Short mmCIF file of C-alpha atoms and ligand atoms in Angstrom, two decimals:
data_model
loop_
_atom_site.label_atom_id
_atom_site.label_comp_id
_atom_site.label_asym_id
_atom_site.label_seq_id
_atom_site.Cartn_x
_atom_site.Cartn_y
_atom_site.Cartn_z
CA UNK S 1 -37.49 -0.69 -4.53
CA UNK S 2 -35.01 -3.49 -4.47
CA UNK S 3 -33.56 -5.17 -1.64
CA UNK S 4 -29.60 -6.24 -0.99
CA UNK S 5 -27.64 -7.35 -2.57
CA UNK S 6 -28.95 -5.11 -5.41
CA UNK S 7 -29.80 -6.94 -8.16
CA UNK S 8 -28.29 -5.85 -11.43
CA UNK S 9 -29.40 -2.89 -13.37
CA UNK S 10 -30.62 -1.35 -9.91
CA UNK S 11 -30.11 2.25 -9.36
CA UNK S 12 -27.89 3.70 -7.04
CA UNK S 13 -28.73 7.17 -5.82
CA UNK S 14 -25.50 9.50 -5.35
CA UNK S 15 -25.65 12.90 -3.65
CA UNK S 16 -23.09 15.42 -5.15
CA UNK S 17 -21.94 15.69 -8.81
CA UNK S 18 -18.23 15.99 -8.63
CA UNK S 19 -15.50 14.03 -9.57
CA UNK S 20 -15.95 11.29 -6.87
CA UNK S 21 -19.43 10.77 -7.91
CA UNK S 22 -18.08 10.55 -11.47
CA UNK S 23 -15.83 7.73 -10.76
CA UNK S 24 -18.24 5.63 -8.53
CA UNK S 25 -20.65 5.75 -11.28
CA UNK S 26 -18.28 4.72 -14.06
CA UNK S 27 -17.32 1.91 -11.34
CA UNK S 28 -21.02 1.10 -10.66
CA UNK S 29 -21.63 0.96 -14.53
CA UNK S 30 -19.08 -1.75 -15.09
CA UNK S 31 -21.00 -3.74 -12.45
CA UNK S 32 -24.17 -3.39 -13.93
CA UNK S 33 -25.68 -0.67 -11.94
CA UNK S 34 -27.55 2.82 -13.01
CA UNK S 35 -26.31 5.82 -11.10
CA UNK S 36 -28.76 8.80 -10.27
CA UNK S 37 -27.22 12.03 -9.28
CA UNK S 38 -28.54 14.75 -7.19
CA UNK S 39 -26.35 17.97 -8.11
CA UNK S 40 -27.14 21.66 -8.53
CA UNK S 41 -24.67 21.83 -11.48
CA UNK S 42 -26.42 21.29 -14.85
CA UNK S 43 -23.32 19.64 -16.62
CA UNK S 44 -21.61 17.82 -13.67
CA UNK S 45 -19.05 15.44 -13.55
CA UNK S 46 -21.00 12.54 -11.96
CA UNK S 47 -24.02 13.65 -14.41
CA UNK S 48 -22.36 13.49 -17.56
CA UNK S 49 -21.79 9.50 -16.72
CA UNK S 50 -24.66 8.87 -14.97
CA UNK S 51 -28.19 7.31 -16.12
CA UNK S 52 -30.07 10.10 -14.65
CA UNK S 53 -29.75 13.16 -12.90
CA UNK S 54 -32.20 15.34 -10.59
CA UNK S 55 -30.90 18.94 -10.71
CA UNK S 56 -31.34 20.50 -7.38
CA UNK S 57 -30.09 21.74 -4.33
CA UNK S 58 -29.29 19.48 -1.25
CA UNK S 59 -31.79 21.48 1.08
CA UNK S 60 -35.23 21.41 -0.62
CA UNK S 61 -37.40 18.95 0.68
CA UNK S 62 -39.17 18.15 -2.64
CA UNK S 63 -36.18 17.82 -4.11
CA UNK S 64 -34.82 15.26 -1.76
CA UNK S 65 -37.99 13.38 -1.96
CA UNK S 66 -38.30 13.08 -5.74
CA UNK S 67 -34.65 12.11 -6.10
CA UNK S 68 -34.82 9.48 -3.07
CA UNK S 69 -38.26 7.92 -4.75
CA UNK S 70 -36.23 7.40 -7.95
CA UNK S 71 -33.59 5.31 -6.83
CA UNK S 72 -32.66 2.16 -4.48
CA UNK S 73 -30.10 2.96 -2.67
CA UNK S 74 -28.34 6.51 -1.51
CA UNK S 75 -24.60 7.28 -0.87
CA UNK S 76 -22.59 10.51 -0.99
CA UNK S 77 -19.71 11.98 -2.78
CA UNK S 78 -20.83 15.24 -0.89
CA UNK S 79 -21.31 14.99 2.95
CA UNK S 80 -22.39 18.42 3.93
CA UNK S 81 -26.60 17.61 3.73
CA UNK S 82 -28.13 19.11 6.58
CA UNK S 83 -29.30 16.79 9.34
CA UNK S 84 -32.95 17.19 8.32
CA UNK S 85 -32.26 16.41 4.76
CA UNK S 86 -30.36 13.20 5.99
CA UNK S 87 -33.34 12.16 7.86
CA UNK S 88 -35.84 12.90 5.01
CA UNK S 89 -33.52 10.91 2.51
CA UNK S 90 -33.26 7.65 5.16
CA UNK S 91 -37.08 7.81 5.79
CA UNK S 92 -37.57 6.85 2.03
CA UNK S 93 -34.60 4.81 0.76
CA UNK S 94 -31.99 2.96 2.68
CA UNK S 95 -28.62 5.81 3.14
CA UNK S 96 -25.02 4.17 3.06
CA UNK S 97 -23.47 5.23 4.76
CA UNK S 98 -25.84 6.02 7.63
CA UNK S 99 -26.89 9.52 8.35
CA UNK S 100 -25.15 9.04 11.80
CA UNK S 101 -21.81 8.75 10.03
CA UNK S 102 -22.07 11.64 7.52
CA UNK S 103 -23.22 13.70 11.14
CA UNK S 104 -19.67 12.89 12.76
CA UNK S 105 -17.57 13.77 9.61
CA UNK S 106 -19.36 17.13 9.20
CA UNK S 107 -18.20 18.99 12.62
CA UNK S 108 -14.62 18.61 13.46
CA UNK S 109 -15.65 18.75 17.33
CA UNK S 110 -17.97 15.85 17.30
CA UNK S 111 -15.35 13.51 14.81
CA UNK S 112 -12.36 14.41 17.50
CA UNK S 113 -14.80 13.65 20.37
CA UNK S 114 -15.86 10.43 18.22
CA UNK S 115 -12.20 9.21 17.39
CA UNK S 116 -10.94 9.99 21.11
CA UNK S 117 -13.76 7.92 22.80
CA UNK S 118 -12.92 5.31 20.12
CA UNK S 119 -9.32 5.07 21.46
CA UNK S 120 -7.93 6.77 18.53
CA UNK S 121 -5.16 9.52 19.35
CA UNK S 122 -5.62 12.75 17.69
CA UNK S 123 -3.61 16.20 18.13
CA UNK S 124 -4.84 17.68 21.19
CA UNK S 125 -7.78 20.04 20.71
CA UNK S 126 -9.96 22.34 22.41
CA UNK S 127 -13.50 23.73 21.16
CA UNK S 128 -13.45 27.53 20.94
CA UNK S 129 -16.36 29.69 21.44
CA UNK S 130 -15.00 33.11 22.54
CA UNK S 131 -11.98 34.87 22.38
CA UNK S 132 -11.19 34.21 26.04
CA UNK S 133 -11.36 30.59 25.50
CA UNK S 134 -9.02 31.07 22.44
CA UNK S 135 -6.30 32.43 24.78
CA UNK S 136 -6.89 29.90 27.38
CA UNK S 137 -7.12 27.02 24.57
CA UNK S 138 -3.73 28.70 23.28
CA UNK S 139 -2.33 28.64 26.98
CA UNK S 140 -2.61 24.97 26.99
CA UNK S 141 -1.83 23.93 23.78
CA UNK S 142 0.96 26.19 22.79
CA UNK S 143 2.27 28.27 19.68
CA UNK S 144 2.21 27.16 16.91
CA UNK S 145 -1.35 25.83 16.37
CA UNK S 146 -4.25 25.53 14.28
CA UNK S 147 -7.54 27.25 14.44
CA UNK S 148 -10.05 25.85 12.24
CA UNK S 149 -14.09 26.12 11.77
CA UNK S 150 -15.93 22.86 12.71
CA UNK S 151 -17.87 22.82 9.44
CA UNK S 152 -17.57 23.16 5.92
CA UNK S 153 -13.85 22.95 5.56
CA UNK S 154 -11.93 21.27 2.92
CA UNK S 155 -8.55 21.80 0.91
CA UNK S 156 -7.26 23.73 3.73
CA UNK S 157 -10.18 26.49 3.73
CA UNK S 158 -11.54 27.64 6.80
CA UNK S 159 -8.27 27.33 9.06
CA UNK S 160 -5.64 29.84 10.14
CA UNK S 161 -2.15 28.91 11.58
CA UNK S 162 -1.34 30.78 14.96
CA UNK S 163 2.30 31.43 15.16
CA UNK S 164 2.36 34.22 17.40
CA UNK S 165 0.07 36.09 20.22
CA UNK S 166 -0.78 38.63 17.71
CA UNK S 167 -2.35 36.17 14.96
CA UNK S 168 -5.21 35.29 17.43
CA UNK S 169 -7.50 37.80 17.22
CA UNK S 170 -7.51 38.54 13.24
CA UNK S 171 -7.95 34.70 13.15
CA UNK S 172 -10.70 34.46 15.60
CA UNK S 173 -12.38 37.21 13.54
CA UNK S 174 -12.02 36.05 10.44
CA UNK S 175 -13.11 32.35 10.90
CA UNK S 176 -16.98 31.94 11.11
CA UNK S 177 -19.01 30.57 12.42
CA UNK S 178 -18.37 29.70 16.03
CA UNK S 179 -17.64 27.55 17.75
CA UNK S 180 -13.92 27.35 16.20
CA UNK S 181 -11.45 24.35 17.21
CA UNK S 182 -8.02 24.92 18.00
CA UNK S 183 -5.65 21.97 17.33
CA UNK S 184 -2.02 21.69 18.70
CA UNK S 185 0.46 21.87 15.61
CA UNK S 186 1.43 18.10 14.88
CA UNK S 187 5.31 18.62 13.47
CA UNK S 188 4.60 15.68 11.22
CA UNK S 189 6.97 13.63 9.22
CA UNK S 190 4.68 12.38 6.81
CA UNK S 191 0.90 12.81 5.97
CA UNK S 192 -0.51 9.30 5.32
CA UNK S 193 -4.01 7.83 4.86
CA UNK S 194 -5.91 4.29 4.72
CA UNK S 195 -9.12 3.80 3.03
CA UNK S 196 -11.30 1.06 4.11
CA UNK S 197 -14.58 -0.39 2.99
CA UNK S 198 -17.05 -2.33 5.18
CA UNK S 199 -19.94 -4.49 4.18
CA UNK S 200 -23.59 -4.87 6.18
CA UNK S 201 -22.28 -7.84 7.45
CA UNK S 202 -19.06 -6.38 9.20
CA UNK S 203 -16.81 -7.95 6.75
CA UNK S 204 -13.60 -5.18 5.76
CA UNK S 205 -11.38 -4.51 2.92
CA UNK S 206 -8.97 -1.74 3.57
CA UNK S 207 -6.25 -0.57 0.92
CA UNK S 208 -2.54 -0.21 1.63
CA UNK S 209 -1.82 2.69 3.69
CA UNK S 210 -0.51 5.57 1.46
CA UNK S 211 1.46 8.58 1.54
CA UNK S 212 0.29 12.39 0.83
CA UNK S 213 1.95 15.09 -0.36
CA UNK S 214 0.04 18.54 -0.09
CA UNK S 215 1.10 21.80 -2.02
CA UNK S 216 -1.15 24.85 -1.21
CA UNK S 217 -2.89 23.03 1.20
CA UNK S 218 -4.26 20.72 -1.78
CA UNK S 219 -3.27 17.22 -2.18
CA UNK S 220 -0.50 16.91 -4.94
CA UNK S 221 0.70 13.53 -4.86
CA UNK S 222 -0.07 10.25 -3.44
CA UNK S 223 2.72 7.22 -3.16
CA UNK S 224 1.51 3.91 -2.53
CA UNK S 225 2.32 2.12 -0.56
CA UNK S 226 3.54 4.64 1.88
CA UNK S 227 7.12 4.72 2.91
CA UNK S 228 7.01 4.16 6.49
CA UNK S 229 8.15 1.96 9.23
CA UNK S 230 5.68 -1.47 9.64
CA UNK S 231 4.86 -0.47 13.01
CA UNK S 232 3.24 2.72 11.95
CA UNK S 233 1.73 0.83 9.10
CA UNK S 234 0.27 -1.47 11.32
CA UNK S 235 -1.17 1.13 13.53
CA UNK S 236 -2.62 2.97 10.74
CA UNK S 237 -4.18 -0.11 9.31
CA UNK S 238 -5.77 -0.70 12.90
CA UNK S 239 -6.82 2.89 13.28
CA UNK S 240 -8.75 2.65 10.06
CA UNK S 241 -10.26 -0.72 11.26
CA UNK S 242 -11.18 0.49 14.31
CA UNK S 243 -12.89 3.62 13.24
CA UNK S 244 -14.86 1.77 10.63
CA UNK S 245 -16.19 -0.68 13.48
CA UNK S 246 -16.94 2.08 15.92
CA UNK S 247 -18.88 4.02 13.38
CA UNK S 248 -20.94 0.58 12.03
CA UNK S 249 -19.98 1.75 8.87
CA UNK S 250 -21.45 0.20 5.58
CA UNK S 251 -19.77 1.75 2.98
CA UNK S 252 -16.35 3.24 2.14
CA UNK S 253 -14.22 5.71 4.32
CA UNK S 254 -10.68 7.50 4.56
CA UNK S 255 -9.06 8.12 7.77
CA UNK S 256 -6.24 10.88 6.96
CA UNK S 257 -3.66 10.68 9.45
CA UNK S 258 -0.37 12.08 10.65
CA UNK S 259 2.94 10.27 11.66
CA UNK S 260 4.78 12.32 13.62
CA UNK S 261 8.57 12.50 14.35
CA UNK S 262 8.08 10.21 17.59
CA UNK S 263 6.48 7.62 15.08
CA UNK S 264 3.28 7.96 16.66
CA UNK S 265 -0.10 7.49 14.51
CA UNK S 266 -2.76 10.75 14.88
CA UNK S 267 -5.90 10.82 13.06
CA UNK S 268 -6.72 13.98 11.39
CA UNK S 269 -9.82 13.59 9.68
CA UNK S 270 -12.13 11.12 8.43
CA UNK S 271 -14.23 11.21 5.38
CA UNK S 272 -16.96 8.52 4.64
CA UNK S 273 -16.71 8.45 1.01
CA UNK S 274 -14.07 7.92 -1.78
CA UNK S 275 -10.90 9.91 -1.25
CA UNK S 276 -8.42 11.61 -3.38
CA UNK S 277 -5.82 9.84 -2.15
CA UNK S 278 -7.37 6.75 -3.21
CA UNK S 279 -7.63 7.56 -6.80
CA UNK S 280 -4.40 5.30 -7.73
CA UNK S 281 -6.56 2.18 -7.09
CA UNK S 282 -8.47 2.57 -10.07
CA UNK S 283 -5.04 1.53 -11.94
CA UNK S 284 -3.07 -0.35 -9.55
CA UNK S 285 -5.80 -2.73 -7.99
CA UNK S 286 -8.28 -5.37 -9.23
CA UNK S 287 -11.09 -3.54 -7.37
CA UNK S 288 -10.55 0.13 -7.09
CA UNK S 289 -11.84 2.09 -3.85
CA UNK S 290 -14.96 2.94 -6.14
CA UNK S 291 -15.79 -0.52 -7.15
CA UNK S 292 -15.36 -0.99 -3.09
CA UNK S 293 -17.96 1.94 -2.41
CA UNK S 294 -20.32 0.50 -4.47
CA UNK S 295 -20.10 -3.16 -3.59
CA UNK S 296 -20.67 -1.90 -0.01
CA UNK S 297 -23.33 0.03 -0.85
CA UNK S 298 -24.91 -2.35 -3.09
CA UNK S 299 -24.49 -5.30 -0.73
CA UNK S 300 -22.09 -7.29 -3.05
CA UNK S 301 -18.99 -9.08 -1.31
CA UNK S 302 -16.02 -7.20 -0.73
CA UNK S 303 -12.91 -8.71 -2.28
CA UNK S 304 -9.49 -8.25 -0.68
CA UNK S 305 -8.20 -4.80 -1.55
CA UNK S 306 -5.11 -6.17 -3.08
CA UNK S 307 -2.33 -4.08 -4.99
CA UNK S 308 -0.96 -5.33 -8.12
CA UNK S 309 1.36 -2.31 -8.62
CA UNK S 310 2.88 0.37 -6.59
CA UNK S 311 1.81 4.12 -7.98
CA UNK S 312 2.46 7.41 -7.86
CA UNK S 313 -0.99 9.52 -8.23
CA UNK S 314 -0.53 13.20 -9.16
CA UNK S 315 -3.53 15.77 -9.28
CA UNK S 316 -4.07 18.15 -11.88
CA UNK S 317 -5.26 21.60 -10.28
CA UNK S 318 -6.83 24.45 -11.88
CA UNK S 319 -5.17 26.27 -15.13
CA UNK S 320 -1.47 25.05 -14.14
CA UNK S 321 -2.93 21.42 -14.16
CA UNK S 322 -4.53 21.74 -17.16
CA UNK S 323 -1.57 23.32 -18.86
CA UNK S 324 0.02 19.68 -18.16
CA UNK S 325 -2.82 17.63 -19.85
CA UNK S 326 -1.07 17.71 -23.14
CA UNK S 327 1.79 16.18 -21.74
CA UNK S 328 0.30 13.76 -19.51
CA UNK S 329 -1.60 12.30 -22.56
CA UNK S 330 1.44 12.24 -24.53
CA UNK S 331 3.88 10.35 -22.37
CA UNK S 332 3.73 6.79 -22.39
CA UNK S 333 3.02 5.05 -19.20
CA UNK S 334 1.24 8.00 -17.63
CA UNK S 335 -2.41 6.89 -16.97
CA UNK S 336 -4.52 10.01 -17.74
CA UNK S 337 -8.03 11.00 -15.93
CA UNK S 338 -10.03 13.74 -16.78
CA UNK S 339 -13.22 15.10 -14.90
CA UNK S 340 -15.28 16.81 -17.49
CA UNK S 341 -15.25 20.27 -15.61
CA UNK S 342 -15.49 23.03 -18.22
CA UNK S 343 -13.41 25.94 -15.96
CA UNK S 344 -10.35 25.55 -14.60
CA UNK S 345 -10.39 28.05 -11.61
CA UNK S 346 -7.72 28.39 -9.70
CA UNK S 347 -7.17 25.46 -6.85
CA UNK S 348 -9.99 23.12 -8.74
CA UNK S 349 -9.42 19.51 -9.21
CA UNK S 350 -9.57 19.19 -12.55
CA UNK S 351 -7.82 15.54 -13.47
CA UNK S 352 -4.96 13.24 -12.17
CA UNK S 353 -2.47 11.24 -13.67
CA UNK S 354 -1.37 7.76 -12.49
CA UNK S 355 2.09 6.21 -13.06
CA UNK S 356 2.15 2.33 -11.75
CA UNK S 357 5.51 0.95 -10.84
CA UNK S 358 6.20 -2.95 -10.62
CA UNK S 359 4.88 -4.41 -6.77
CA UNK S 360 8.01 -3.24 -4.55
CA UNK S 361 9.70 -0.90 -6.96
CA UNK S 362 8.37 2.33 -6.11
CA UNK S 363 11.50 4.42 -6.19
CA UNK S 364 12.57 7.26 -3.87
CA UNK S 365 11.82 10.78 -3.92
CA UNK S 366 13.95 11.43 -7.28
CA UNK S 367 12.96 8.16 -9.18
CA UNK S 368 9.25 9.48 -8.52
CA UNK S 369 10.17 12.83 -9.68
CA UNK S 370 11.84 11.41 -12.96
CA UNK S 371 8.85 9.38 -13.56
CA UNK S 372 6.92 12.12 -13.56
CA UNK S 373 9.17 13.93 -15.79
CA UNK S 374 6.76 16.08 -18.01
CA UNK S 375 4.47 16.96 -15.38
CA UNK S 376 7.13 18.48 -12.73
CA UNK S 377 7.08 22.28 -12.97
CA UNK S 378 10.39 23.79 -14.62
CA UNK S 379 11.58 25.45 -11.14
CA UNK S 380 10.21 23.32 -8.49
CA UNK S 381 9.34 19.67 -8.40
CA UNK S 382 6.28 18.23 -6.93
CA UNK S 383 8.68 16.81 -4.26
CA UNK S 384 10.00 20.25 -3.17
CA UNK S 385 13.34 19.62 -4.70
CA UNK S 386 14.83 22.08 -7.06
CA UNK S 387 15.25 20.50 -10.79
N1 ADP V 401 -3.06 19.95 13.62
C1 ADP V 401 -2.30 20.16 12.60
N2 ADP V 401 -0.97 20.28 12.83
C2 ADP V 401 -0.23 20.35 11.70
N3 ADP V 401 -0.55 20.29 10.59
C3 ADP V 401 -2.37 20.34 10.13
C4 ADP V 401 -2.85 20.15 11.31
N4 ADP V 401 -4.06 20.40 11.02
C5 ADP V 401 -4.14 20.58 9.67
N5 ADP V 401 -2.82 20.40 9.15
C6 ADP V 401 -2.27 20.69 7.49
O1 ADP V 401 -3.40 20.92 6.90
C7 ADP V 401 -3.99 20.22 5.90
C8 ADP V 401 -5.61 20.32 5.93
O2 ADP V 401 -6.20 20.20 7.20
P1 ADP V 401 -7.22 19.26 7.33
O3 ADP V 401 -7.72 19.15 8.95
O4 ADP V 401 -7.09 17.98 6.67
O5 ADP V 401 -8.67 19.94 6.64
P2 ADP V 401 -8.97 19.83 4.81
O6 ADP V 401 -8.50 18.71 4.29
O7 ADP V 401 -10.46 19.73 5.21
O8 ADP V 401 -8.90 21.27 4.76
C9 ADP V 401 -3.53 19.35 6.72
O9 ADP V 401 -3.62 18.01 5.31
C10 ADP V 401 -2.10 19.19 7.09
O10 ADP V 401 -1.21 19.53 6.09
MG1 MG V 402 -7.61 16.86 5.26
#
């Protein structure tokens, strides 16, 4: 077991075997570290590029112990490890970010309580345990509003939009387990996010604010930098710093935010790990979000999160995304990334493509569409304009 900063050839344990772990492991390898992945999946995206794999679930104490004892520090690409599991890992090796940070991000009620206590605005919200509480919450927050499970939601799963009184009972029945959280609907102008790294010494490096477009509740496009007013940008950056400091974060964190029609910035979710909206940094920054993640976890200095180019990132999702792969590798100027997943299930993130522009030259929506050329669906472009 090594101290910090981790010396070359030390081993970083990554909980979770998906693409975020894969790209973290690739960044770690470049810095001379080994990664050891804990995953139940035999041929996982992260396992394929790591020095070692512990094959097993995230709940079995013997597996967690064996994994922890084999590594020098533990980090995550998958956040939903149980409280007991986190405590067990932390009793054996340093865990970065700390279990307390993961616990907050695992539960939407804890997360919003934490954000509001740190002085960060969110959509108005109420905890909902019973149908009577849901009716009372809707009376306060109005319709439309969004009912969500508090745990394990992702890519829009575990939530329902309530538009009329008839929607309440079916959504309340369907969403499990209770309690749920009801959020006031934010009529957002844009969705934006900031990825920030923070070291054990309190130093921070925040990437530029980016703009996110979703399709079917899954991130489709990220535009870097966000084309938003300077005041909103400053607010987004300030929120990211405040959240990282209030959490006493050691590691990397993404803050998803809404920019509303009045120019206010509201925090939506935090994710204490690399984030899909930061994938563009691999190609557009000297140190990507994955390198920042590894540096923060290993105790290396954090360089400034500068950007040498503007960028657009497009996700390749499911069978439709894989159908675009030949075009993605054939088109000059598109930078293709594939995650090594064997089955292109619907909604599954299979890879992504980045297109760089000279700094300051990110075009408008039509220019972005033109730049993604072969990746546009023949009928509807990713930006929602009929081609
Ligand atoms: N309160 C809200 N008002 C408006 N849109 C919302 C609200 N909450 C979520 N959404 C939309 O749903 C998407 C997914 O919700 P989110 O809370 O980020 O859950 P997850 O990403 O875990 O599925 C958001 O990116 C946003 O487009
Ligand atoms: Mg989200």
